[in-house]
Short mmCIF file of C-alpha atoms and ligand atoms in Angstrom, two decimals:
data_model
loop_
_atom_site.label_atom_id
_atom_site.label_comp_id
_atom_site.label_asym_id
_atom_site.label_seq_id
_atom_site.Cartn_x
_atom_site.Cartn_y
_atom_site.Cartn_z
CA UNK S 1 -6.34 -17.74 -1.45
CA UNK S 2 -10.16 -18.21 -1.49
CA UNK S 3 -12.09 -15.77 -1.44
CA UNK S 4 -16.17 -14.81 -1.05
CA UNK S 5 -16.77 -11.88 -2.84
CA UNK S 6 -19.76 -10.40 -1.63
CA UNK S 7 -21.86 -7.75 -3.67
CA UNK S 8 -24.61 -5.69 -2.79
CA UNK S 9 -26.87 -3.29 -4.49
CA UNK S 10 -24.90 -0.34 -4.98
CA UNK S 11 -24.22 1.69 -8.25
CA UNK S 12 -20.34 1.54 -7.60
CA UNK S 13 -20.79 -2.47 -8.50
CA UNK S 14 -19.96 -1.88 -11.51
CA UNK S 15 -16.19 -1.53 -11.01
CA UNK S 16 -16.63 -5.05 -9.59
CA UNK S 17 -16.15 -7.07 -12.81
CA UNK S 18 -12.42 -5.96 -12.87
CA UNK S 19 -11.39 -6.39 -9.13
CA UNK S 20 -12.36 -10.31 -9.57
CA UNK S 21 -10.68 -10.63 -13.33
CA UNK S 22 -7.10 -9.18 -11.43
CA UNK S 23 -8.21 -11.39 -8.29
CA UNK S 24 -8.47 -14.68 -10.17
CA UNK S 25 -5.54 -13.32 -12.48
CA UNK S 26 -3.52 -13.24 -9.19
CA UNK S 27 -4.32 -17.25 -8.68
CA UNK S 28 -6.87 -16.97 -6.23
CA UNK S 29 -10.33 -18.62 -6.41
CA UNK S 30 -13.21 -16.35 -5.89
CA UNK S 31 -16.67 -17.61 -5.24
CA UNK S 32 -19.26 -14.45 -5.66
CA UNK S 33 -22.13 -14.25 -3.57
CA UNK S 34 -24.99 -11.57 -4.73
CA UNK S 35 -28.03 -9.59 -3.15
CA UNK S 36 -30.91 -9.77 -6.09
CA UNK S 37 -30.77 -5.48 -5.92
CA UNK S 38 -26.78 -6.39 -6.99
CA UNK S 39 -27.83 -8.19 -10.11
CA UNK S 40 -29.75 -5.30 -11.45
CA UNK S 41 -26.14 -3.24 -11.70
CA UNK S 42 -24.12 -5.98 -12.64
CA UNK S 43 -24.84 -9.16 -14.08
CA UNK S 44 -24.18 -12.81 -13.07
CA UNK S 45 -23.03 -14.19 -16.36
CA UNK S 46 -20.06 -11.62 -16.67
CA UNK S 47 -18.79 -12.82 -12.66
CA UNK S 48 -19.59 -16.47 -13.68
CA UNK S 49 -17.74 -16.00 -16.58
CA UNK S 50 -14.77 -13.89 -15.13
CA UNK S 51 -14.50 -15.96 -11.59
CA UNK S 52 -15.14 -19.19 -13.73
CA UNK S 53 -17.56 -20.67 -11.22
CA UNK S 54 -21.42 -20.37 -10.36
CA UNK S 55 -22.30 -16.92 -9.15
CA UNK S 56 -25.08 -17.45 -6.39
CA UNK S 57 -27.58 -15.47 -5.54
CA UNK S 58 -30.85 -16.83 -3.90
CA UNK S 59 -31.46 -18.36 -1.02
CA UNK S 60 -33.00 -22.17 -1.47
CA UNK S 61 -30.79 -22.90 -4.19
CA UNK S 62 -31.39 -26.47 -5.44
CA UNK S 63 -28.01 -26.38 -6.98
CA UNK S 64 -26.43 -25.66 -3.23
CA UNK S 65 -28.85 -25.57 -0.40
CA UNK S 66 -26.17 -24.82 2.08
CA UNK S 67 -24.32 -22.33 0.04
CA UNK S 68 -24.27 -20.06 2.81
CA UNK S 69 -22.07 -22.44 5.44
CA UNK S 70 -20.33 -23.80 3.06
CA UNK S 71 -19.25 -20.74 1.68
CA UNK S 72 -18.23 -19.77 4.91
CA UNK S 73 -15.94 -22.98 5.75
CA UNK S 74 -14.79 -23.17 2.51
CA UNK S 75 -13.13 -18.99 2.31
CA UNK S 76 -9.59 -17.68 3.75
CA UNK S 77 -11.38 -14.04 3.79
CA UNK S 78 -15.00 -12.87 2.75
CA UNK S 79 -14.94 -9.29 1.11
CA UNK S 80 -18.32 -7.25 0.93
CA UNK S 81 -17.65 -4.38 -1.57
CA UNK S 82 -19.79 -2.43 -2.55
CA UNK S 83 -21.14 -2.87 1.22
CA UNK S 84 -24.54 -0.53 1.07
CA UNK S 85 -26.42 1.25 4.01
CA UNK S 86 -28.72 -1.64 4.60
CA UNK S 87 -26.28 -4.17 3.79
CA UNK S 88 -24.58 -3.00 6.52
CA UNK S 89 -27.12 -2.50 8.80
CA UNK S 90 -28.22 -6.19 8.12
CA UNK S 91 -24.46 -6.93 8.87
CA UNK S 92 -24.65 -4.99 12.13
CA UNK S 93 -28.01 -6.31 13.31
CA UNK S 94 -27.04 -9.80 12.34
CA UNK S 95 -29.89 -10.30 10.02
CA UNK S 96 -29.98 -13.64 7.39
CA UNK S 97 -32.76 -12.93 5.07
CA UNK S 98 -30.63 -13.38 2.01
CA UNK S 99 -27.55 -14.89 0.85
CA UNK S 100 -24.85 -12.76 1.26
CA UNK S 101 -26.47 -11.47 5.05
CA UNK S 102 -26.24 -15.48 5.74
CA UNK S 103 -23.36 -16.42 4.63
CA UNK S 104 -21.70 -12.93 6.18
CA UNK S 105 -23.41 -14.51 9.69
CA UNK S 106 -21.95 -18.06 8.99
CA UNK S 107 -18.71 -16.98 8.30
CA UNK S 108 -15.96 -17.20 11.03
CA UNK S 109 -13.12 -15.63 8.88
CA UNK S 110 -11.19 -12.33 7.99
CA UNK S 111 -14.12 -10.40 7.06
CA UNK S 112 -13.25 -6.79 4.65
CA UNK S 113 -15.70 -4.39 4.18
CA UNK S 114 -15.99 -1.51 1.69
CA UNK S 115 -18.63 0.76 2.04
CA UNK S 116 -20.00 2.34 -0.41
CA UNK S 117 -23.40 5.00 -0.81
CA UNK S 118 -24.65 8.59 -0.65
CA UNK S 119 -22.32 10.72 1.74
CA UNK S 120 -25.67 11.71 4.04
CA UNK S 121 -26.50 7.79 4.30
CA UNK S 122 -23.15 7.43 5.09
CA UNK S 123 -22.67 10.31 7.66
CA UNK S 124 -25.84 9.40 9.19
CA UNK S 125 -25.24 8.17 13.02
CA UNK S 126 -26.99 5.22 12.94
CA UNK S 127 -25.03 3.86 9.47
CA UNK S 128 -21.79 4.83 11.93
CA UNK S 129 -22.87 3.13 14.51
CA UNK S 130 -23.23 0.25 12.32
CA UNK S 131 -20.00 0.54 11.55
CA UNK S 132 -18.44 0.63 14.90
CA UNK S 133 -20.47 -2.31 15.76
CA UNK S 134 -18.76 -4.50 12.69
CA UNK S 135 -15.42 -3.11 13.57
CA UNK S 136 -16.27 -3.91 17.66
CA UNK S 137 -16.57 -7.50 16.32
CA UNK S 138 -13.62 -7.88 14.07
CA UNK S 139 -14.44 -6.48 10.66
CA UNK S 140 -12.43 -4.78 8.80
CA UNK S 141 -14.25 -1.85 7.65
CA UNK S 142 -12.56 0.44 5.27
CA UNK S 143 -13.69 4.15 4.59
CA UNK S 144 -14.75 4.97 1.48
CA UNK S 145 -13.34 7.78 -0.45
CA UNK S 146 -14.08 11.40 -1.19
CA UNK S 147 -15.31 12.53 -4.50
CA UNK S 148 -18.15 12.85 -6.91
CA UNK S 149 -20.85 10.25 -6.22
CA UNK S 150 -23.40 8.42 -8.42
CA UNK S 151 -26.03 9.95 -6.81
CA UNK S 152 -24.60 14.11 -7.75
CA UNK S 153 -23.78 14.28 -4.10
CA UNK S 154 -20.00 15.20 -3.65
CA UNK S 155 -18.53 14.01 -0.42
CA UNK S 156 -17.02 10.78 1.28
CA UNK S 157 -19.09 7.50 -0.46
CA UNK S 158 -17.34 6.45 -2.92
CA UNK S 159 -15.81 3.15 -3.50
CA UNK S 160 -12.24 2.77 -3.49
CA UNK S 161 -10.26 1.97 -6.76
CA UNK S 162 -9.65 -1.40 -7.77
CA UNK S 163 -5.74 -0.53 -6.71
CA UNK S 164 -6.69 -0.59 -2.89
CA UNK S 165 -9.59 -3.13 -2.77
CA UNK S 166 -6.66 -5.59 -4.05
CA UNK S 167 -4.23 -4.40 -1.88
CA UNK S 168 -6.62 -5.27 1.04
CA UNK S 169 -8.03 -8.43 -0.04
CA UNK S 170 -4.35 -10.02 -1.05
CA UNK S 171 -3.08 -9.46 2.30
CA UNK S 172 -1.54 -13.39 3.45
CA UNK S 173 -3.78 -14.86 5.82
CA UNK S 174 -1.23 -15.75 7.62
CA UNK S 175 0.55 -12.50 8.38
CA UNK S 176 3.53 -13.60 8.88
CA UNK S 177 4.94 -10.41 9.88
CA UNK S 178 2.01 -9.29 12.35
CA UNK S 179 3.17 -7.04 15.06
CA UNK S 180 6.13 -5.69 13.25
CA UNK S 181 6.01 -2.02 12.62
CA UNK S 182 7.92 -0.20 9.50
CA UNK S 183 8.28 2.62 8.24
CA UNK S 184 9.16 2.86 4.80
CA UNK S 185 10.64 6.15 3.22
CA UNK S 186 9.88 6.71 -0.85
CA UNK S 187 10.45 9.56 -3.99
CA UNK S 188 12.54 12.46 -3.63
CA UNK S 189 12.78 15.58 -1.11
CA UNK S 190 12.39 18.61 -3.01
CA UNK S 191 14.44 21.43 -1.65
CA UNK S 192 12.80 24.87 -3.03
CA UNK S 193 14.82 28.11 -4.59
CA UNK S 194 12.31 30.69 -5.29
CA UNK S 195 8.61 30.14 -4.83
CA UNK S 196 8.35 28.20 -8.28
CA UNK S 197 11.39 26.26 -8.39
CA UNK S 198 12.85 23.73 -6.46
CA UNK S 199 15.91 21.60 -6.52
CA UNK S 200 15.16 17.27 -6.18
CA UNK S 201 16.41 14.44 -8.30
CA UNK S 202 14.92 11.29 -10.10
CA UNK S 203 13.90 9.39 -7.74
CA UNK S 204 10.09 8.17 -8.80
CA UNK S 205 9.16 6.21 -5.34
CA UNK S 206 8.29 2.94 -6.98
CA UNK S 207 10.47 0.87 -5.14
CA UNK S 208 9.64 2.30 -1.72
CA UNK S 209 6.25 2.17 -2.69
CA UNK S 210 6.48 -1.65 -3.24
CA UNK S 211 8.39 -2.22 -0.51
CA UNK S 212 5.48 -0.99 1.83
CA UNK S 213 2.77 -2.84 -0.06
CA UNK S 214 4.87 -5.90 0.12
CA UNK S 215 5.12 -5.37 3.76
CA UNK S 216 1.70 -4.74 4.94
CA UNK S 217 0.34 -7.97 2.52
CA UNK S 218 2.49 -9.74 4.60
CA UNK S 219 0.98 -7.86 7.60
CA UNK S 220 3.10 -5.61 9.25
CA UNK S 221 2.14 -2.53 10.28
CA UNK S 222 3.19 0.45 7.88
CA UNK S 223 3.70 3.64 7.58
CA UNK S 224 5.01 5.60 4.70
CA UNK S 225 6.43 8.57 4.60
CA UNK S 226 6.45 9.99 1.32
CA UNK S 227 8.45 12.95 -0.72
CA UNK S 228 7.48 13.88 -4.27
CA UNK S 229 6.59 10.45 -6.36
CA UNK S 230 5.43 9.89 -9.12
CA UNK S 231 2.81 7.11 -8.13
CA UNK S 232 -0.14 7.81 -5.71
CA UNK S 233 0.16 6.39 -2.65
CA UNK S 234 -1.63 3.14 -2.02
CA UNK S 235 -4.79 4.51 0.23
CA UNK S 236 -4.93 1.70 2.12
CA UNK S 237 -1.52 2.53 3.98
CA UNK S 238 -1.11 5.02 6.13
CA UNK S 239 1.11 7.98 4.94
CA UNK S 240 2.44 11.32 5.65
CA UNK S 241 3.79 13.66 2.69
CA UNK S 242 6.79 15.50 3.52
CA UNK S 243 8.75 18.05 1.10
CA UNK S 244 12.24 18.96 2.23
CA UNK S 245 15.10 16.71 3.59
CA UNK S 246 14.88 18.55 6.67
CA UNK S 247 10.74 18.23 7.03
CA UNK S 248 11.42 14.20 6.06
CA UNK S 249 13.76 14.12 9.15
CA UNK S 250 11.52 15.85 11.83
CA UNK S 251 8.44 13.81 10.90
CA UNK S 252 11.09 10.52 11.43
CA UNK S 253 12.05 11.78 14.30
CA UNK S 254 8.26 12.13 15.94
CA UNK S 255 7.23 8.69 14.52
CA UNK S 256 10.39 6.30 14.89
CA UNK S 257 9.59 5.66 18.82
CA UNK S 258 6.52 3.88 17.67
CA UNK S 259 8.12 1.86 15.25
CA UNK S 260 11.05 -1.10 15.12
CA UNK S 261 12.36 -0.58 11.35
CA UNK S 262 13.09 1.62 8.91
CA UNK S 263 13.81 1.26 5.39
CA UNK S 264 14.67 4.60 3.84
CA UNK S 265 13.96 3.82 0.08
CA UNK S 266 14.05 7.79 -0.43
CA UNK S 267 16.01 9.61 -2.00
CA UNK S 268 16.24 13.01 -0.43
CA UNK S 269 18.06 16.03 -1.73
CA UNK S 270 21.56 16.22 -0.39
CA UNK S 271 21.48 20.16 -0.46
CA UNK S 272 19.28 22.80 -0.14
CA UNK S 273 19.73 26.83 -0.92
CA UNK S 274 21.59 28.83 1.65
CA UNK S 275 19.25 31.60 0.79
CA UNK S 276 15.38 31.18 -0.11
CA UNK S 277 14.30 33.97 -2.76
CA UNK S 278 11.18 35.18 -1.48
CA UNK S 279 11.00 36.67 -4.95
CA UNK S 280 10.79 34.22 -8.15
CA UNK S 281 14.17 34.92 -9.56
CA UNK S 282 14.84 36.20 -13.23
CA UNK S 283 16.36 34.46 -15.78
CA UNK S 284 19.25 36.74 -16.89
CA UNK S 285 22.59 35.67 -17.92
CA UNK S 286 24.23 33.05 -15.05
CA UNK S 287 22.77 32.42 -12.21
CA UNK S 288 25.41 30.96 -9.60
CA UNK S 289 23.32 29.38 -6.01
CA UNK S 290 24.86 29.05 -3.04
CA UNK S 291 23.97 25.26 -1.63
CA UNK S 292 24.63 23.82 2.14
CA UNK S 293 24.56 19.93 2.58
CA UNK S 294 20.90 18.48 4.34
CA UNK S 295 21.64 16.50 7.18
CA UNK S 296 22.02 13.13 7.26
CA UNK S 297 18.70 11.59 8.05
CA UNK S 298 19.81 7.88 8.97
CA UNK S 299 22.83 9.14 10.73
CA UNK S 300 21.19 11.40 13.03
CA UNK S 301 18.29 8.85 13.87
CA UNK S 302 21.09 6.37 14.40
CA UNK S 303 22.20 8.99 17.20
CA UNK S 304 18.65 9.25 18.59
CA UNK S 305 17.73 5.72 18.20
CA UNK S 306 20.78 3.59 18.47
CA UNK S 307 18.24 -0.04 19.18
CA UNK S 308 15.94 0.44 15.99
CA UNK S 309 16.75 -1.03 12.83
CA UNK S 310 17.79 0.83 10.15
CA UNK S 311 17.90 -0.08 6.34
CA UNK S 312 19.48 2.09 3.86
CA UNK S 313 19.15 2.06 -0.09
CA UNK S 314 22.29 2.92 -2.12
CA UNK S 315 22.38 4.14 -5.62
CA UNK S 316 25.67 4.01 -7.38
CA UNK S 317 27.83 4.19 -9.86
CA UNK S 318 31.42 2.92 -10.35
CA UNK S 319 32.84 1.24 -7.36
CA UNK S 320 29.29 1.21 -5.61
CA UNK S 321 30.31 -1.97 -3.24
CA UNK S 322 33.23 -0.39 -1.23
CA UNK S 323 30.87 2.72 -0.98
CA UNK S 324 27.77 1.06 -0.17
CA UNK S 325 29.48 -0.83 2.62
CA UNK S 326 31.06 2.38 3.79
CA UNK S 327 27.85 3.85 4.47
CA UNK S 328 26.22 1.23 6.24
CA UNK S 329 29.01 1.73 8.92
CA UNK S 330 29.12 5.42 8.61
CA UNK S 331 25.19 5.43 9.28
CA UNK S 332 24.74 2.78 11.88
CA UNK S 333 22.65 0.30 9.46
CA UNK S 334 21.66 -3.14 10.20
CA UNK S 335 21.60 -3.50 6.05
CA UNK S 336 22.24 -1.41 2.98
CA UNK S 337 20.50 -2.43 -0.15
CA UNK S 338 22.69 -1.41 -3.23
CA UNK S 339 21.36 -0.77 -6.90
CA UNK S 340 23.76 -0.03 -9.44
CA UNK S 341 23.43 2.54 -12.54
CA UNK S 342 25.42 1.41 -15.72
CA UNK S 343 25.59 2.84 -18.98
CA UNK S 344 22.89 0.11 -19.87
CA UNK S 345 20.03 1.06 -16.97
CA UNK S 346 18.99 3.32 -14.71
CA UNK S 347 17.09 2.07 -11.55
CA UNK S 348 15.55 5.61 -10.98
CA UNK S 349 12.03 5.89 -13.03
CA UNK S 350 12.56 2.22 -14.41
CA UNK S 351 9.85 -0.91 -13.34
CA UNK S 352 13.14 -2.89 -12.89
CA UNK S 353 15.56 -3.10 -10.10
CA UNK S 354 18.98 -5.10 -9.53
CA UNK S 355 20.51 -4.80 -6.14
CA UNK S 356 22.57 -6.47 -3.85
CA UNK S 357 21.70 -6.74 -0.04
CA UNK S 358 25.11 -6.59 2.38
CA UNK S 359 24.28 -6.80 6.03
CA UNK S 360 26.17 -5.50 9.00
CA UNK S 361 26.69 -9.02 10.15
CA UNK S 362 28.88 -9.66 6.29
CA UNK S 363 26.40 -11.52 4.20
CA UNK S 364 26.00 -10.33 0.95
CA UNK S 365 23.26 -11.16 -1.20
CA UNK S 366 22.82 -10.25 -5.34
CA UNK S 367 19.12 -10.69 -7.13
CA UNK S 368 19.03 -10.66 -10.62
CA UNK S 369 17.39 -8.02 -12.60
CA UNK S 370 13.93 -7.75 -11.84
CA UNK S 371 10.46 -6.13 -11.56
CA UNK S 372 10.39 -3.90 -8.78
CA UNK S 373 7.35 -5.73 -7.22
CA UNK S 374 9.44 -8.87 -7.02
CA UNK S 375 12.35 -7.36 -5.84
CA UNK S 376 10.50 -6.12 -2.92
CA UNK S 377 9.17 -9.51 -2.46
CA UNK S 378 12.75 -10.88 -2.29
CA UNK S 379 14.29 -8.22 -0.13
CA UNK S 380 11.49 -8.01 2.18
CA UNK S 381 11.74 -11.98 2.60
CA UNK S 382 15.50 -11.39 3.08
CA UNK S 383 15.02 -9.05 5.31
CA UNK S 384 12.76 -10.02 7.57
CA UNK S 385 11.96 -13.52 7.12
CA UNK S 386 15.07 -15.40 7.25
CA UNK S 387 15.48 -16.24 3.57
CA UNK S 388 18.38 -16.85 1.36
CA UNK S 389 17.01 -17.97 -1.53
N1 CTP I 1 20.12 9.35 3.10
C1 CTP I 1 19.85 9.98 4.31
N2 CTP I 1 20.01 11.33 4.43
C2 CTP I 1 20.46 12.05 3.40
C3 CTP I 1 20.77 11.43 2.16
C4 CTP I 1 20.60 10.07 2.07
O1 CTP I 1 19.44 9.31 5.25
N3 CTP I 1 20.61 13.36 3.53
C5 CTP I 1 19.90 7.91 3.00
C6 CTP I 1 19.19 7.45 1.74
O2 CTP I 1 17.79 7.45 1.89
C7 CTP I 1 19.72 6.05 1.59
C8 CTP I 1 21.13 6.13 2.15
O3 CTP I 1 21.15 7.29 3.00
O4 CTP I 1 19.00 5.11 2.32
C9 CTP I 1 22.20 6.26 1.12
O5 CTP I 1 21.87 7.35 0.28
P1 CTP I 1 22.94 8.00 -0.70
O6 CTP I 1 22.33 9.13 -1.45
O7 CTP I 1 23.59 6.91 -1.46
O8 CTP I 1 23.98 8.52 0.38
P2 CTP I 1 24.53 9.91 0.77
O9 CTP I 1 24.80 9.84 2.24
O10 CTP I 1 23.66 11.03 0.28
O11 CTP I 1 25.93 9.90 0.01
P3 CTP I 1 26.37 10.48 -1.43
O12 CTP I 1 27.39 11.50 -1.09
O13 CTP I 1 26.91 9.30 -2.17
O14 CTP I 1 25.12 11.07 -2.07
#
């Protein structure tokens, strides 16, 4: 992809450096454009050297006197991060008295914004109303985060991590699954005993987790719902954290009529305790609990939503194929995506996944052993667009 990466003059452009290394790392070509205040926090040689072309900065350059159009023609997506208060006031009023506020006029593209400044600047109405006026127009403006800013201030002004500003900016141009909504379930349910304990499993929500990002890069519209993992959640989805089997199910339930698909990467706990212990319980001697089965989240959504497609995950161990198939009748699923454990590996925890795809329709499908990233690549393109390779 190419890419404008604009920079203006705020503190947090220091965590810039990085985002283009992984950028061009990722094969995309990345053209910086600079405000003069940016080049007093980071400098020019270190982007020139990391993008591995000409970082530009002034207006009238001899070495490109229509940087700013060209620049423009030449992107897939221009990215403004950090985007400060007057940067994006410029933006707003559609000011071009430097470089980046030209080339941000001249450019027709996706356009992705990050924010980033003192939380008054930031809550002040007029910089809102700047930002309703970019997003009125097609911008993608994306809030910036909560914590401790440069400035002492603590409150919402921070730049995102470099985690989320890629996840963004590597979204295909193309989205070639626009208008398709998912929700993806990820990590475990926990089911609680006694007010410090609780019963769950393995399960550490990395493939679920890279099954949504895979997703809304391709741009579909996500939403994960999300037990205990052992990740955070990409910021840039939308999420909801849930806890039991039973709290994973009502919050499906409420959000299912807004979406078409559902791939239920988690693992929730099969059982819960009859009896919650209000007190934490001793340790003495045995200890014997009495368990009752969860329900069966697909199963009961296949009930109340017999039209929406539903994708189950199976992990298991010997005879896993007659089993996995099994369930994908007994639950009413379109798919059921089957990962093995072996005396040699362990899906749950690892970076690597093998699994086989078998669809209600009788295909069956087996990847090799992979990194979890690609194997969401692979299912997802499986899955949803058509392919067999
Ligand atoms: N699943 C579900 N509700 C549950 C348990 C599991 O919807 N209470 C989903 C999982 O998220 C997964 C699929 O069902 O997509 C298969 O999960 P698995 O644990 O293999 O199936 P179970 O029905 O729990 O069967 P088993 O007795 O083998 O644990």
């Amino acid at each position: 992809m190419r890419i404008v990466f604009g920079i203006s003059g705020g503190i947090a452009a220091y965590k810039i450096p990085q985002v283009i290394r992984r950028l061009v790392q990722r094969g995309h070509e990345v053209e910086v454009v600079m405000t003069q205040a940016a080049t007093q926090i980071v400098s020019p040689f270190l982007l020139q050297t990391l993008s591995k072309k000409p970082v530009w900065v002034k207006d009238f350059d001899v070495r490109r006197p229509l940087a700013h159009i060209e620049l423009g023609d030449w992107c897939d997506v221009m990215v403004v991060a950090p985007a400060t208060a007057n940067t994006v006031a410029k933006f707003a009023g559609g000011l071009a008295d430097n470089l980046l506020t030209a080339t941000f006029l001249a450019c027709d593209k996706r356009k992705v914004i990050f924010p980033a400044m003192n939380v008054k600047m930031y809550e002040n109405p007029l910089t809102r109303r700047n930002i309703e006026i970019l997003r009125s127009v097609g911008c993608e403006v994306y809030e910036p985060e909560v914590g401790e800013l440069a400035c002492g201030y603590k409150g919402r002004g921070r730049l995102p991590d470099e985690e989320v500003i890629l996840g963004v900016v590597d979204r295909d141009p193309l989205k070639p699954l626009e208008g398709l909504r998912v929700v993806v379930t990820t990590g475990a349910t926990i089911e609680p005993v006694d007010p410090v304990r609780y019963l769950s499993n393995f399960s550490s929500g990395k493939m679920g987790i890279a099954l949504a990002k895979r997703l809304y890069a391709l741009g579909a519209e996500v939403l994960l719902v999300a037990g205990k993992t052992d990740m955070p959640l990409p910021a840039y989805i939308p999420s909801q954290q849930v806890r039991t089997t039973e709290d994973m199910l009502l919050t499906l339930q409420q959000v299912m009529a807004r979406y078409d698909v559902l791939l239920m990467a988690a693992a929730p706990a099969d059982f819960r305790v009859s009896r919650l212990s209000e007190e934490k319980i001793k340790r003495s001697g045995t200890l014997s609990l009495d368990l009752v089965a969860n329900p069966d989240i697909l199963a009961t959504l296949h009930q109340n939503y017999p039209t929406k497609r539903l994708i189950g995950f199976s992990l298991e161990m010997k005879g896993g194929e007659a089993y996995a198939k099994e369930k994908m009748v007994k639950k009413g699923l379109d798919a059921i995506v089957l990962n093995m454990v072996s005396p040699d590996f362990h899906p749950m925890g690892s970076d690597e996944n093998e699994v086989t795809i078998y669809t209600a329709s009788g295909e069956e499908w087996r990847l090799a052993r992979l990194p979890k990233h690609l194997v969401a690549e692979k299912v997802i393109a499986y899955l949803f667009l058509g392919e067999r390779e």
